[in-house]
Amino acid sequence: MADDLNCTVNQATISVIQGDITHQTIDAIVNAANSSLMGGGGVDGAIHRAGGSAILEECIKIVAKQGHLPPGKAVITTAGNMKAKHVIHTVGPVWHGGHQDEAAVLASAYRESLKLAAANKLGSISFPSISTGAYGYPVKEAAMIALKETADFLAKATSIKEVVFVLFDPHTFEAFGNALQHVAREKK
Ligand code: APR
């Protein structure tokens, strides 16, 4: 089943909306962080501002214990003051033209975030458009990777029954909507 902005994969739904990810009432929102986990601009800054100091306090403990977060990996913290229950922090690749494994690292950022959500028995997760802001990843290609990786993950049994892509601007929203329709057609 698919309409323009929703599709079903193995009893789970994937949807694409335009909005602010910090407003989502959901089990986990994903943060496009940097390896230091100390916050930054973009969605990282918005999440830390909206969630408050509890998020940073947990990030500091994580880095003290295991060091910086490598690109493509993910960790989980509280969502602090936000309506979401958790924040899954992941680090996407910086775009350097596409010949330094950027696609594989971006796919891993989505996959590791989904795996971590499932390991915590979460039912719902929201993603921003990882790496397509400050890190410069071309939006169209990033959207296809995001949707394909998510659909492939949901094809297997998992606790996750809802994945929502929350896009901040119309161009990114359109790219993810197109990618969703492409993936929905492939799943038929
Ligand atoms: N809700 C949803 N999406 C948002 C929000 C928000 N509140 N704020 C920004 N975005 C969108 C941006 O418009 C962009 O489409 O998130 C996408 C990712 O952009 P960035 O936040 O710049 O993330 P990224 O490209 O992965 O760069 C990460 O930027 O903020 C720093 O600390 C961060 O160093 C890291 C780098």
Coordinates of N, CA and C and ligand atoms in Angstrom, one line a residue, residues 17-24 30-49 90-94 106 127-137 139 165-169 172-173 176, ligand 1:
I17 N 7.2 13.4 6.2 CA 6.4 14.7 6.5 C 7.4 15.8 6.5
Q18 N 6.8 17.0 6.4 CA 7.6 18.2 6.5 C 7.4 18.8 7.9
G19 N 8.4 19.1 8.6 CA 8.3 19.7 10.0 C 9.5 19.7 10.7
D20 N 9.4 19.9 12.1 CA 10.5 20.0 13.0 C 10.6 18.8 13.8
I21 N 11.7 18.0 13.7 CA 11.8 16.7 14.3 C 11.7 16.8 15.9
T22 N 12.0 18.0 16.4 CA 12.0 18.1 17.9 C 10.6 18.2 18.5
H23 N 9.6 18.3 17.6 CA 8.2 18.3 18.0 C 7.5 17.0 18.0
Q24 N 8.3 15.9 17.5 CA 7.6 14.6 17.3 C 7.3 13.9 18.6
V30 N 16.1 10.7 15.7 CA 17.5 10.5 15.4 C 18.2 11.9 15.2
N31 N 19.3 12.1 15.7 CA 20.1 13.3 15.6 C 21.3 13.1 14.6
A32 N 21.4 14.1 13.7 CA 22.5 14.1 12.8 C 23.7 14.8 13.5
A33 N 24.4 14.1 14.3 CA 25.4 14.7 15.2 C 26.8 14.7 14.5
N34 N 27.8 15.2 15.3 CA 29.2 15.0 14.9 C 29.8 14.1 15.9
S35 N 31.0 13.7 15.6 CA 31.7 12.6 16.4 C 31.9 13.0 17.8
S36 N 32.0 14.3 18.1 CA 32.3 14.7 19.5 C 31.1 14.5 20.4
L37 N 29.9 14.5 19.8 CA 28.6 14.4 20.5 C 28.4 15.6 21.4
M38 N 29.1 16.7 21.2 CA 28.9 17.9 22.1 C 28.0 18.9 21.5
G39 N 27.2 18.5 20.5 CA 26.2 19.5 19.9 C 26.8 20.2 18.8
G40 N 26.0 21.1 18.1 CA 26.5 21.8 17.0 C 25.4 22.7 16.4
G41 N 25.3 22.8 15.1 CA 24.3 23.7 14.5 C 23.1 22.8 14.0
G42 N 22.4 23.2 13.0 CA 21.4 22.4 12.3 C 20.5 21.6 13.3
V43 N 20.2 20.4 12.9 CA 19.2 19.6 13.7 C 19.9 19.2 15.0
D44 N 21.2 19.1 15.1 CA 22.0 18.8 16.3 C 21.7 19.9 17.3
G45 N 21.9 21.1 16.9 CA 21.6 22.3 17.8 C 20.2 22.3 18.2
A46 N 19.3 22.1 17.3 CA 17.8 22.2 17.6 C 17.5 21.1 18.7
I47 N 18.0 19.9 18.5 CA 17.7 18.8 19.5 C 18.3 19.1 20.8
H48 N 19.5 19.6 20.9 CA 20.1 19.9 22.2 C 19.4 21.1 22.9
R49 N 19.0 22.1 22.1 CA 18.2 23.2 22.7 C 16.9 22.8 23.2
T90 N 23.6 9.7 15.7 CA 24.4 9.1 14.7 C 25.2 10.1 13.9
V91 N 26.3 9.7 13.3 CA 27.2 10.6 12.6 C 27.2 10.2 11.1
G92 N 26.7 11.1 10.3 CA 26.7 10.8 8.8 C 28.1 11.2 8.2
P93 N 28.3 10.8 7.0 CA 29.5 11.1 6.3 C 29.5 12.6 5.8
V94 N 30.7 13.2 5.8 CA 30.9 14.5 5.1 C 31.1 14.1 3.6
L106 N 26.7 6.5 5.0 CA 25.3 7.0 5.2 C 24.3 5.9 5.4
F127 N 13.5 10.1 11.6 CA 14.8 10.5 11.1 C 14.7 11.9 10.4
P128 N 15.8 12.7 10.6 CA 16.0 13.9 9.8 C 16.7 13.4 8.5
S129 N 17.1 14.4 7.6 CA 17.8 14.0 6.4 C 19.3 14.1 6.8
I130 N 19.9 13.0 7.2 CA 21.3 12.9 7.7 C 22.3 13.3 6.6
S131 N 23.2 14.2 6.9 CA 24.4 14.6 6.1 C 24.0 15.5 5.0
T132 N 22.8 15.9 4.8 CA 22.5 16.8 3.6 C 22.5 18.2 3.9
G133 N 22.9 18.6 5.1 CA 23.0 20.0 5.5 C 24.4 20.4 5.5
A134 N 25.0 20.7 6.6 CA 26.4 21.1 6.7 C 27.4 20.1 6.1
Y135 N 27.0 18.8 6.1 CA 27.9 17.8 5.5 C 27.8 17.6 4.0
G136 N 26.9 18.4 3.4 CA 26.9 18.5 2.0 C 26.5 17.4 1.1
Y137 N 25.9 16.3 1.6 CA 25.6 15.2 0.8 C 24.4 15.6 -0.1
V139 N 21.0 15.7 -1.8 CA 19.8 15.3 -1.2 C 19.1 14.1 -1.9
F165 N 10.1 10.1 8.4 CA 11.2 11.0 8.0 C 10.6 12.4 8.1
V166 N 11.3 13.2 8.9 CA 10.8 14.6 9.2 C 11.7 15.6 8.5
L167 N 11.2 16.2 7.4 CA 12.1 17.1 6.6 C 11.8 18.5 6.8
F168 N 12.9 19.3 6.9 CA 12.7 20.7 7.4 C 12.4 21.7 6.2
D169 N 12.7 21.4 5.0 CA 12.5 22.3 3.9 C 11.8 21.6 2.7
T172 N 13.9 19.2 0.3 CA 14.3 17.9 0.9 C 13.1 17.0 1.1
F173 N 11.9 17.7 1.5 CA 10.7 16.9 1.6 C 10.3 16.3 0.3
F176 N 12.6 13.2 -0.6 CA 12.3 12.0 0.2 C 10.9 11.4 -0.2
Ligands
APR1 N1 14.0 19.2 12.3 C1 14.2 18.4 11.2 N2 15.3 18.6 10.3 C2 16.1 19.7 10.6 C3 15.9 20.5 11.7 C4 14.8 20.3 12.6 N3 14.6 21.0 13.7 N4 16.9 21.5 11.7 C5 17.6 21.3 10.6 N5 17.1 20.2 9.9 C6 17.6 19.6 8.7 C7 18.4 20.4 7.8 O1 17.6 21.4 7.1 C8 19.0 19.4 6.8 O2 18.0 19.0 5.8 O3 18.5 18.5 9.0 C9 19.2 18.2 7.8 C10 20.6 17.8 8.2 O4 21.4 19.0 8.2 P1 22.4 19.3 9.4 O5 21.7 19.5 10.7 O6 23.4 20.4 9.0 O7 23.2 17.9 9.6 P2 24.4 17.3 8.7 O8 24.4 17.7 7.3 O9 24.3 15.8 9.0 O10 25.7 17.9 9.4 C11 26.0 17.5 10.7 O11 26.3 19.8 11.4 O12 25.0 20.7 13.1 C12 26.2 20.1 12.8 O13 26.9 19.1 14.8 C13 26.5 18.8 13.5 O14 28.7 18.7 12.8 C14 27.5 18.2 12.6 C15 27.0 18.5 11.2

